PDB file of C-alpha atoms in Angstrom:
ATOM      1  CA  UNK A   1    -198.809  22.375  87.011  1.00  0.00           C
ATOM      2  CA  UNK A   2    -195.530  23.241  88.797  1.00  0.00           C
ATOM      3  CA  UNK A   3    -194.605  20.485  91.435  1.00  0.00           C
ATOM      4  CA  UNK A   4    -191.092  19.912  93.287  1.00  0.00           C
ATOM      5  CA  UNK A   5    -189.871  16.491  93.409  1.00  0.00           C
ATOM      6  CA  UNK A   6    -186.946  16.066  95.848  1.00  0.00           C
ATOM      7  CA  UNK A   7    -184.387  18.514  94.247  1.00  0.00           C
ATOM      8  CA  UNK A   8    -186.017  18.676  90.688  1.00  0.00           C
ATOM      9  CA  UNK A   9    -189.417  20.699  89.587  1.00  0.00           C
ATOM     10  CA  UNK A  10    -191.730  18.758  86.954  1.00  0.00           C
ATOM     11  CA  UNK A  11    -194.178  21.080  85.040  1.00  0.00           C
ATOM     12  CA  UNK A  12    -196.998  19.625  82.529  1.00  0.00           C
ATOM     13  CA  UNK A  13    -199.156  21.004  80.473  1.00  0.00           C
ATOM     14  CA  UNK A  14    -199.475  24.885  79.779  1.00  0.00           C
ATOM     15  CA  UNK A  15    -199.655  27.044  77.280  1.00  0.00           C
ATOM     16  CA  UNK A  16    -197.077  28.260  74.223  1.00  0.00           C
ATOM     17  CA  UNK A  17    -196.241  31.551  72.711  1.00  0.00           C
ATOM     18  CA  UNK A  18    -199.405  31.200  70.491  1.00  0.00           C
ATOM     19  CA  UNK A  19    -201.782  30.873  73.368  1.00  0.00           C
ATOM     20  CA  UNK A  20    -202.274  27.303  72.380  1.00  0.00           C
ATOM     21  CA  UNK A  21    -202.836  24.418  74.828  1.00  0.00           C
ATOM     22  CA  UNK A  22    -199.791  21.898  75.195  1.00  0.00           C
ATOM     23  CA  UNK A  23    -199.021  18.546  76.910  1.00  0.00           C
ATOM     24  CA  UNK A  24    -195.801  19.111  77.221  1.00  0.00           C
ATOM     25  CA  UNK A  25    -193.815  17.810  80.371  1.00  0.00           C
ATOM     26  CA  UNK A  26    -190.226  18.986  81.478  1.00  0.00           C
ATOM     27  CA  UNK A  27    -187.943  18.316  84.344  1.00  0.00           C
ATOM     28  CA  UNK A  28    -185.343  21.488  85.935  1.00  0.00           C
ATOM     29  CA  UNK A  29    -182.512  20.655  87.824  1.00  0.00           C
ATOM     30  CA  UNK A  30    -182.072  23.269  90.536  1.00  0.00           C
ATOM     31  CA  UNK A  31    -178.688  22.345  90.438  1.00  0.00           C
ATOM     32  CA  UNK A  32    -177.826  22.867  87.125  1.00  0.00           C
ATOM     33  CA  UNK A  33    -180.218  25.544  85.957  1.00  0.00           C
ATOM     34  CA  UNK A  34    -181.285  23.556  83.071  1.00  0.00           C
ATOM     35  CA  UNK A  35    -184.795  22.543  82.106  1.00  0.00           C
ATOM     36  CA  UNK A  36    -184.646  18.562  79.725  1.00  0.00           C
ATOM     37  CA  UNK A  37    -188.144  16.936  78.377  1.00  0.00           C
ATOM     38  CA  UNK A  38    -189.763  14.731  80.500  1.00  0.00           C
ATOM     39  CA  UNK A  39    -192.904  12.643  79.891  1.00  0.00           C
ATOM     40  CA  UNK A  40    -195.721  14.411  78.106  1.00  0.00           C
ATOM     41  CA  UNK A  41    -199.323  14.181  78.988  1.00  0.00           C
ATOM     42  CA  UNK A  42    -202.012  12.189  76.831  1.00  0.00           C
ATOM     43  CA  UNK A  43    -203.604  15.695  75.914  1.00  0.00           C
ATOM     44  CA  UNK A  44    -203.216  19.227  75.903  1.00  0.00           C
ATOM     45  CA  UNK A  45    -204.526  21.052  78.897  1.00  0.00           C
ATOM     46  CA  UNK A  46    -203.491  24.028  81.286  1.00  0.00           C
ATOM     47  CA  UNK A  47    -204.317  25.250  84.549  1.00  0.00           C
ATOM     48  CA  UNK A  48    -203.690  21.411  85.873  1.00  0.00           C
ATOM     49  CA  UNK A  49    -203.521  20.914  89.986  1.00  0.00           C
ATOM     50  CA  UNK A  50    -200.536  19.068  91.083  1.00  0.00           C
ATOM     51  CA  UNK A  51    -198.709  17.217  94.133  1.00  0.00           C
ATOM     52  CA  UNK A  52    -196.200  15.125  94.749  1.00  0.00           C
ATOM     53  CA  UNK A  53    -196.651  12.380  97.147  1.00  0.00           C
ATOM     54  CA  UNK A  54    -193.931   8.822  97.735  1.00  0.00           C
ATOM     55  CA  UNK A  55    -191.908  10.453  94.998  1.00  0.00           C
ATOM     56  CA  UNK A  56    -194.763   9.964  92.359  1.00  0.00           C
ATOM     57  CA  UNK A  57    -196.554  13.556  90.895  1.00  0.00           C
ATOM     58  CA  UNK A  58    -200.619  13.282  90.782  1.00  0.00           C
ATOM     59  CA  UNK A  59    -202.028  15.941  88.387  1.00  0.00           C
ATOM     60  CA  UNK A  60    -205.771  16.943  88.669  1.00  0.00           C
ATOM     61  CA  UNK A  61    -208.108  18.544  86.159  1.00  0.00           C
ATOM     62  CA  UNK A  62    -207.363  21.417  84.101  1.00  0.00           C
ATOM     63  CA  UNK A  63    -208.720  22.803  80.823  1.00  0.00           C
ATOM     64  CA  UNK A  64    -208.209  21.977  77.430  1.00  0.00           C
ATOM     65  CA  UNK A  65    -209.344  24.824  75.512  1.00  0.00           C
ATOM     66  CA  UNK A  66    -212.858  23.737  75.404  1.00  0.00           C
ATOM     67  CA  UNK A  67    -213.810  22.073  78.617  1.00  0.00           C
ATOM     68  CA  UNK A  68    -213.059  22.081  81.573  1.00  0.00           C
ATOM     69  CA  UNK A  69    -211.592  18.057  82.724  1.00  0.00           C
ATOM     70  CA  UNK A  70    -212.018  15.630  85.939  1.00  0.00           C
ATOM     71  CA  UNK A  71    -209.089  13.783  85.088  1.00  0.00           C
ATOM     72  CA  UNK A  72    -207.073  12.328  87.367  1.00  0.00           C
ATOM     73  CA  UNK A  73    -203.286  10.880  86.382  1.00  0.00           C
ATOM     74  CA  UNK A  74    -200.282   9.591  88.201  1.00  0.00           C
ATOM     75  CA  UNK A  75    -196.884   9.943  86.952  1.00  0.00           C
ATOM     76  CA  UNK A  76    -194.015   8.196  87.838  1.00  0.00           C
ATOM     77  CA  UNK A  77    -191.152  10.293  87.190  1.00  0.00           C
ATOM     78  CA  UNK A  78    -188.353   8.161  87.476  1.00  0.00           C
ATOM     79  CA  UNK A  79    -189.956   5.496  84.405  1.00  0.00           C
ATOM     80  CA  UNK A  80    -191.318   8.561  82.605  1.00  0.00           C
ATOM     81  CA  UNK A  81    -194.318   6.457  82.618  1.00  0.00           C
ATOM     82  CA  UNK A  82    -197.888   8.185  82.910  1.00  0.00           C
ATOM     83  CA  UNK A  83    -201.539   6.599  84.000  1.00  0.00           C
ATOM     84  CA  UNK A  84    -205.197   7.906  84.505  1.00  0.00           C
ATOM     85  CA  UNK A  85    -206.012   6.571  87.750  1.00  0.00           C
ATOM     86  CA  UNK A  86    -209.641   7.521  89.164  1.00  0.00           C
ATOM     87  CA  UNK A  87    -211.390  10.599  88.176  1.00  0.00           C
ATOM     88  CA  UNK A  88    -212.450  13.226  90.050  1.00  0.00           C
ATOM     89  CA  UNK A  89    -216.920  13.586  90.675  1.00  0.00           C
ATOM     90  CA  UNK A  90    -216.896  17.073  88.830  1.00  0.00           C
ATOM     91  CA  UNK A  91    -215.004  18.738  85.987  1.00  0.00           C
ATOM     92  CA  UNK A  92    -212.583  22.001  87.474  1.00  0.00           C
ATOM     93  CA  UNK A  93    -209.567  24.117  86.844  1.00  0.00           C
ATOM     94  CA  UNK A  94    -206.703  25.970  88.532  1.00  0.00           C
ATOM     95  CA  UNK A  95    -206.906  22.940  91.150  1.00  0.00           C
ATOM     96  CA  UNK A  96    -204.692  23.394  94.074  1.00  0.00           C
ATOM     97  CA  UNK A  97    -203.294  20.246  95.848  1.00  0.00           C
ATOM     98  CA  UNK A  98    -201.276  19.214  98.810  1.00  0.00           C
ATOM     99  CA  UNK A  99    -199.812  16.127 100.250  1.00  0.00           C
ATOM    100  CA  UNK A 100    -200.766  15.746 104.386  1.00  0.00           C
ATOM    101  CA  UNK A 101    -199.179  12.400 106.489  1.00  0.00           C
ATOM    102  CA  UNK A 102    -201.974  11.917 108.927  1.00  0.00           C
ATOM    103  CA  UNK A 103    -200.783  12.323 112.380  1.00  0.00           C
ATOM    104  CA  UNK A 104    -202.922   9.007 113.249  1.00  0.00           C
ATOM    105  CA  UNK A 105    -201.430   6.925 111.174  1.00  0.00           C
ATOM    106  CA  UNK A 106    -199.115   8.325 109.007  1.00  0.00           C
ATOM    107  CA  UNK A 107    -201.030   7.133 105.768  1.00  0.00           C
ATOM    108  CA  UNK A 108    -200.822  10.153 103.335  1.00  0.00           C
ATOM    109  CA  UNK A 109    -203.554  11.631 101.196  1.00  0.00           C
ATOM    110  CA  UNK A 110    -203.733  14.621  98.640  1.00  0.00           C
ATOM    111  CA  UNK A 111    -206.357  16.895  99.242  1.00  0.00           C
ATOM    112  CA  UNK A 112    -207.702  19.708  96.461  1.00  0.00           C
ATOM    113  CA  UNK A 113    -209.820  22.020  95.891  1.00  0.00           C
ATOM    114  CA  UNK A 114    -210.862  24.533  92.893  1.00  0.00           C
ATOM    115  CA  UNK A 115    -211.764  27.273  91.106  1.00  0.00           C
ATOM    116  CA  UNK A 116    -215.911  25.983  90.787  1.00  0.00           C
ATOM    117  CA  UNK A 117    -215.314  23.805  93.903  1.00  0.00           C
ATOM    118  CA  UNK A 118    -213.569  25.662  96.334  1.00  0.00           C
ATOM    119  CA  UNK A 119    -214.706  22.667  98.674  1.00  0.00           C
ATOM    120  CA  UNK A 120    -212.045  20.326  99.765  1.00  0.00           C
ATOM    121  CA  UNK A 121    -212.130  16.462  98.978  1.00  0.00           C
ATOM    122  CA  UNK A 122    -209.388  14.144  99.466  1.00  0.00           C
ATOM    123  CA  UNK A 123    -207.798  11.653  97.728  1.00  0.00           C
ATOM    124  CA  UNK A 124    -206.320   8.234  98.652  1.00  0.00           C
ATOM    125  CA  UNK A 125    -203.576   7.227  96.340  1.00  0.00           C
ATOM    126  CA  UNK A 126    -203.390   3.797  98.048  1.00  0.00           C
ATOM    127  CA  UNK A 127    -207.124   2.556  96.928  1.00  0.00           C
ATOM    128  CA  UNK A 128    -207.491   5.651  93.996  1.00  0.00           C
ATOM    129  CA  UNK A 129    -210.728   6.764  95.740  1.00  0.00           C
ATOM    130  CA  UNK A 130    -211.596  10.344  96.409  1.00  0.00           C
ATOM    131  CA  UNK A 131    -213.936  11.450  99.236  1.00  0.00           C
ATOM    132  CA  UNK A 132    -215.743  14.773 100.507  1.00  0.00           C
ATOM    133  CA  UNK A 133    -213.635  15.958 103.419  1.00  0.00           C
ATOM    134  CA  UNK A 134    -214.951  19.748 104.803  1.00  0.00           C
ATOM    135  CA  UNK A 135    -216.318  22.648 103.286  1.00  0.00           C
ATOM    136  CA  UNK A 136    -213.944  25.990 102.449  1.00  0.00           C
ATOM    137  CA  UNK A 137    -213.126  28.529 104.701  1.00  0.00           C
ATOM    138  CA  UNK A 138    -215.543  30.971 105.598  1.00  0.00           C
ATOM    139  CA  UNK A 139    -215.649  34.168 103.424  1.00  0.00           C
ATOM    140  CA  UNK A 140    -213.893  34.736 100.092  1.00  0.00           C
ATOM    141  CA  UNK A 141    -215.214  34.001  96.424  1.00  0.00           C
ATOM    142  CA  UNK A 142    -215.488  30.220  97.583  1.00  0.00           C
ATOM    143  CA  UNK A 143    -212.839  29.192  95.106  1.00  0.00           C
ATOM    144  CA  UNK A 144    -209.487  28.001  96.061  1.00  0.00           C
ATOM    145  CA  UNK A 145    -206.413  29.989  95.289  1.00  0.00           C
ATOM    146  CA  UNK A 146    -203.654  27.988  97.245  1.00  0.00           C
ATOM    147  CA  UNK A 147    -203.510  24.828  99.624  1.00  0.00           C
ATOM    148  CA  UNK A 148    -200.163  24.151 101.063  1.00  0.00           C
ATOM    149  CA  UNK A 149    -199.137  21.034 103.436  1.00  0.00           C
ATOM    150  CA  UNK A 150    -197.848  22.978 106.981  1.00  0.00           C
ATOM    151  CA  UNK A 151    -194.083  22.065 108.045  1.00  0.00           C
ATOM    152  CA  UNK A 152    -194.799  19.265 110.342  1.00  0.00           C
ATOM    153  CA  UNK A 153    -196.524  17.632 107.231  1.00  0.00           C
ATOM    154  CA  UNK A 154    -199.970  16.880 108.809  1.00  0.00           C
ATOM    155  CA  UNK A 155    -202.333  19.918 108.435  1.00  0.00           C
ATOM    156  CA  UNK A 156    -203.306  22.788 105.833  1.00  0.00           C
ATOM    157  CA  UNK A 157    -202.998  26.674 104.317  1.00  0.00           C
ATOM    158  CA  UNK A 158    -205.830  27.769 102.481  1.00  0.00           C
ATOM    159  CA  UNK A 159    -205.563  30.846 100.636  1.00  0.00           C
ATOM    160  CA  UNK A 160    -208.863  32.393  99.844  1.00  0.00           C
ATOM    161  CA  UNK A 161    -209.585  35.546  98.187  1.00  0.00           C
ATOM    162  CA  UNK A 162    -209.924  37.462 101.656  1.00  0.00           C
ATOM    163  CA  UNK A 163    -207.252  35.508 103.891  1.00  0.00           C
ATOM    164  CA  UNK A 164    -204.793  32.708 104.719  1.00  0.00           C
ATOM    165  CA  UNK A 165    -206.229  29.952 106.813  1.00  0.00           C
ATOM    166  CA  UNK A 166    -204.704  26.945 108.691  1.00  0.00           C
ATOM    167  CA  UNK A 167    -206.873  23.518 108.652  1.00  0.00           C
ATOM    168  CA  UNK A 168    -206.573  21.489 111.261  1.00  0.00           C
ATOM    169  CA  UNK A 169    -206.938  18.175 108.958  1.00  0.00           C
ATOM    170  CA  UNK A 170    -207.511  15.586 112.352  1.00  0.00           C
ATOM    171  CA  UNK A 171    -210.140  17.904 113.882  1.00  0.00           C
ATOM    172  CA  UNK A 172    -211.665  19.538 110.523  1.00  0.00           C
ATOM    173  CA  UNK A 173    -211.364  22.797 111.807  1.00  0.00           C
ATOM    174  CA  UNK A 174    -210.412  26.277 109.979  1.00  0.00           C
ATOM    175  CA  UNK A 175    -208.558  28.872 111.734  1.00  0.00           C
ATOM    176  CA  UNK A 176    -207.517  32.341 110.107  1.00  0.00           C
ATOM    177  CA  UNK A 177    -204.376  32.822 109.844  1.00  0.00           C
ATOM    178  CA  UNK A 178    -204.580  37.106 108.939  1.00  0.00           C
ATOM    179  CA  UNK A 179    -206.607  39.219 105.875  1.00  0.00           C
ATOM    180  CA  UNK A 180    -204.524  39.588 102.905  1.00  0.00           C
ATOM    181  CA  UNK A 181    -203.717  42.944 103.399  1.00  0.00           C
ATOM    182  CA  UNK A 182    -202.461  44.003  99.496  1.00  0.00           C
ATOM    183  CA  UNK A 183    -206.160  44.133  98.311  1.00  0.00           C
ATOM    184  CA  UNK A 184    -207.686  40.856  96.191  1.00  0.00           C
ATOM    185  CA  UNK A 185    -205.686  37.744  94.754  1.00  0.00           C
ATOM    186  CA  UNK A 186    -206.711  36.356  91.029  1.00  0.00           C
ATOM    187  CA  UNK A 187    -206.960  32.815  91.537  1.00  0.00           C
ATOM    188  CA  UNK A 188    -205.070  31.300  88.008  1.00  0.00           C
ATOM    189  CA  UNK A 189    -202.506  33.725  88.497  1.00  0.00           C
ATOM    190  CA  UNK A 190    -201.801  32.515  92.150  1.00  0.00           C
ATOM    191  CA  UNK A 191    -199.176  30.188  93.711  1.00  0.00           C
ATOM    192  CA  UNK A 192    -197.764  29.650  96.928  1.00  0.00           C
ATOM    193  CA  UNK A 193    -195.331  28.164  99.012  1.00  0.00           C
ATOM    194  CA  UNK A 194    -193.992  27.222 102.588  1.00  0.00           C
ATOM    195  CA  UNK A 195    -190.291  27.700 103.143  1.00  0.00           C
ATOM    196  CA  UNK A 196    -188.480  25.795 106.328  1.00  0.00           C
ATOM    197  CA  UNK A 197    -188.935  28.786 109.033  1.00  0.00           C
ATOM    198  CA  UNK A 198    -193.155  29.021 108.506  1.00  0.00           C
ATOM    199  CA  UNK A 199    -192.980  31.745 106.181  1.00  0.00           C
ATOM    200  CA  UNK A 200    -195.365  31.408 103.561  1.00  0.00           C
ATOM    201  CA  UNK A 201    -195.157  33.013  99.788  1.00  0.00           C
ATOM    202  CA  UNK A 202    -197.744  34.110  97.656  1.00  0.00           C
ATOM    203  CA  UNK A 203    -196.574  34.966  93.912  1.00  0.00           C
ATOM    204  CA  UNK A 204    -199.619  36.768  92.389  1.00  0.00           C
ATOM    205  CA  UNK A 205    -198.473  37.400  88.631  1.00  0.00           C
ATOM    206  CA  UNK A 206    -201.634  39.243  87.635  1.00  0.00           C
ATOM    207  CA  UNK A 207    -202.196  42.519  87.873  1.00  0.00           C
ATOM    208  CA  UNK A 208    -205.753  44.467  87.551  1.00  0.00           C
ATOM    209  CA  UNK A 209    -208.110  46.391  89.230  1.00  0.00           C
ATOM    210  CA  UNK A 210    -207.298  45.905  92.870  1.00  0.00           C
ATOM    211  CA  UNK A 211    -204.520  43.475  92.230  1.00  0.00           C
ATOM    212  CA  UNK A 212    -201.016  44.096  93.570  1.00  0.00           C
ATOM    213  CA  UNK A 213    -198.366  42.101  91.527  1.00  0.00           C
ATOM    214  CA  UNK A 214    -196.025  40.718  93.236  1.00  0.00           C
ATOM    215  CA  UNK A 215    -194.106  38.640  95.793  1.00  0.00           C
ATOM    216  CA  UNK A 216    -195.978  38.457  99.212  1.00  0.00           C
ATOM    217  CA  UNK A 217    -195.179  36.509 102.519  1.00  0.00           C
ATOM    218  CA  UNK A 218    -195.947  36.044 106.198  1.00  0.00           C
ATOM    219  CA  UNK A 219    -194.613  34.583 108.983  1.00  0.00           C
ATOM    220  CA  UNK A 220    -197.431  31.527 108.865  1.00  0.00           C
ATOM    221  CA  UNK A 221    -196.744  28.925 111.642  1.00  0.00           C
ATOM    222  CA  UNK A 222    -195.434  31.583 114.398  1.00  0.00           C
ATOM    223  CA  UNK A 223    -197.144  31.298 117.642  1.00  0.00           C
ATOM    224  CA  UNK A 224    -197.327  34.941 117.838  1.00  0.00           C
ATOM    225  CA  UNK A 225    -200.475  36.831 116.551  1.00  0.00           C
ATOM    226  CA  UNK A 226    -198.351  39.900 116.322  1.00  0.00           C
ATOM    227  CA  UNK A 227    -195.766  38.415 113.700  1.00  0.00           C
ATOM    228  CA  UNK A 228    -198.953  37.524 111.796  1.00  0.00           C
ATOM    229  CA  UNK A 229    -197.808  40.657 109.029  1.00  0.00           C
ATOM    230  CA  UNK A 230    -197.872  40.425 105.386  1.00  0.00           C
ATOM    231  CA  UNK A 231    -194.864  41.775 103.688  1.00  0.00           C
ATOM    232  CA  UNK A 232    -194.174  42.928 100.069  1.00  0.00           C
ATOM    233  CA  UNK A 233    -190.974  41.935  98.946  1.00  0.00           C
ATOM    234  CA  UNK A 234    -191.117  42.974  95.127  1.00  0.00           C
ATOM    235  CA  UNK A 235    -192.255  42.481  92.147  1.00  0.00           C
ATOM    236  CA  UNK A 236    -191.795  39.922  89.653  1.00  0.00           C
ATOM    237  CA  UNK A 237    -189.305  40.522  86.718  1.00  0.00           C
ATOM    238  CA  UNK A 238    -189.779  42.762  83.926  1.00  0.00           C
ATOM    239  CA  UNK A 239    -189.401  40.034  81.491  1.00  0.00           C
ATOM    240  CA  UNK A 240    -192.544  38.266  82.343  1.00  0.00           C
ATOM    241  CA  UNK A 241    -194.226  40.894  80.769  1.00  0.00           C
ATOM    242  CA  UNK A 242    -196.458  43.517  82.795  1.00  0.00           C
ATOM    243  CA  UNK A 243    -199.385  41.283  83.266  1.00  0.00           C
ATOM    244  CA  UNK A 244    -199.251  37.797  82.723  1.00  0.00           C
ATOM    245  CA  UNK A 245    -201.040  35.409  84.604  1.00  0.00           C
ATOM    246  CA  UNK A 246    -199.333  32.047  83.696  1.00  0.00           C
ATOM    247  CA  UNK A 247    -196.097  32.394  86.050  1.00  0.00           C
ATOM    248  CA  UNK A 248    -195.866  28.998  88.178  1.00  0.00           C
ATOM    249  CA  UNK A 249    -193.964  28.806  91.428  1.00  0.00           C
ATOM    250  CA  UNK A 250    -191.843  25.940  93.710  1.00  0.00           C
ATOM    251  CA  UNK A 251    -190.153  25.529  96.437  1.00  0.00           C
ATOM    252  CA  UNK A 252    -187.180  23.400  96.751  1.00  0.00           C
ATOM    253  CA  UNK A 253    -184.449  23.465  99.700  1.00  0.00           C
ATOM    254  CA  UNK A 254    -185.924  26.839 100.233  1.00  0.00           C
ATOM    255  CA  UNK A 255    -185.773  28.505  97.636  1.00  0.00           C
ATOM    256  CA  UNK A 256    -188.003  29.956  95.086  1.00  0.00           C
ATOM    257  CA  UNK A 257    -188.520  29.224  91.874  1.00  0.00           C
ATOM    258  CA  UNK A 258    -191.009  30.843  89.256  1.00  0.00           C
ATOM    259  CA  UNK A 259    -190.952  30.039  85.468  1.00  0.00           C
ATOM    260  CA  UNK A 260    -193.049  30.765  82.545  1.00  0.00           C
ATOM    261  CA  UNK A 261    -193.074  31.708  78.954  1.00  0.00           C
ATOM    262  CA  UNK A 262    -189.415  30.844  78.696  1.00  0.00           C
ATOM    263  CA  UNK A 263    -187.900  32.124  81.368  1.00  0.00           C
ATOM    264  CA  UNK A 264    -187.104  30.686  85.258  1.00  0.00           C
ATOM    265  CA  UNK A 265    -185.816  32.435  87.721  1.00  0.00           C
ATOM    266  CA  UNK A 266    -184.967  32.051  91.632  1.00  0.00           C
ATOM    267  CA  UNK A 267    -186.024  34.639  93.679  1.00  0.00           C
ATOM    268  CA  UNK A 268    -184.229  35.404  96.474  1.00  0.00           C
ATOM    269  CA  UNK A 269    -186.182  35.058  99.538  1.00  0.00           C
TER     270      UNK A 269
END
């Protein structure tokens, strides 16, 4: 898991040179360009969900080299402290998460869904509970391969194999957003973002049969269907090696970050 916290990123968890699971945690300051240890987790595990919400990161699931894990844990980032808070019904990997205020009421909840359970379910943060809340978009695989919080902070993106959709989280109502147009996504090797101006990023760092490596975006929250385009703005660098699907991605102040095996870069968007 990848997750920006105000003007830092936080990853857990992963994997090393060896291929070997790790529970490592590790702050970068955007600012400084340096990566320092942060708080570890209690076991070894990649593909982990993650979101941050009141300045505290919640990490879901993941896989641990023989299972697959409904663990649920809350980290506070400024104690370095680290809890398992309530689990999740079902075991899942390659979780996506995102924060959403409620337009009601302005409680928050983090809502998820996977790579076996491409359903989403919320969770409350404030009682620990988690609940069903709608199925996936129509068409796709079923799985999840990004959920991003919209720029007012009260709705949904859901990236499915086929599309981009926009949930209407009051209402529970999908709308599509436009096909992906660059043939299929790989769902591990997918992460996404929302910059300022609506423009949502897809960094796909797999490549295969019908995959396109690369960095992806579209102008998201315009009003106009026409501007509803997706662009290719380049690969990913050389150094990540031609097909490796463990590159994370964040977004902080607008710009984008990826990092894996070693290396971080910004791209410039």
């Amino acid at each position: 898991a990848m997750v920006a916290v105000g003007d830092s990123i936080y990853r857990f968890g992963g994997k090393d040179d060896s291929y070997d699971h790790v529970d490592w945690g590790n702050r970068y300051d955007t600012f400084t360009g340096k990566w320092e240890d942060a708080i570890s987790l209690p076991d070894a595990a990649s593909s982990i969900g993650g979101a941050e919400c009141d300045g505290f990161v919640y990490l879901f699931g993941g896989y641990d080299g023989s299972g697959y894990l409904d663990t649920v844990l809350k980290v506070d980032v400024d104690r370095n402290a680290i809890a398992s808070v309530t689990a999740m019904d079902t075991t899942d990997y390659s979780i996506k998460a995102a924060t959403v205020t409620s337009s009601a009421d302005s409680t928050k909840a983090i809502y998820y869904a996977g790579y076996y359970h491409g359903d989403i379910k919320s969770f409350n943060p404030a009682t620990m509970t988690h609940s069903d809340f709608m199925d996936a978009p129509a068409g796709g695989d079923g799985r999840a391969y990004c959920l991003v919080t919209t720029n007012d902070g009260h709705n949904l993106f859901y990236l499915t194999s086929e599309a981009l959709h926009k949930i209407n989280v009051a209402d529970k109502t999908s709308t599509k957003v436009a096909d992906f147009s660059y043939g299929l996504i790989s769902s591990g090797a997918t992460n996404c973002a929302l910059a300022s101006d609506g423009t949502f990023y897809i960094v796909q760092s797999y490549t295969g049969d019908s995959l396109t490596r690369g960095v992806f975006s579209i102008a998201a929250e315009s009003e106009t269907i026409a501007d509803h385009i997706w662009y290719f703005l380049g690969d990913i660098p050389s150094h990540y090696g031609s097909s490796d699907a463990s590159i994370s991605a964040a977004m902080v102040n607008d710009n984008l970050f990826l990092s894996g095996y070693g290396y971080t870069d910004y791209f410039d968007i």
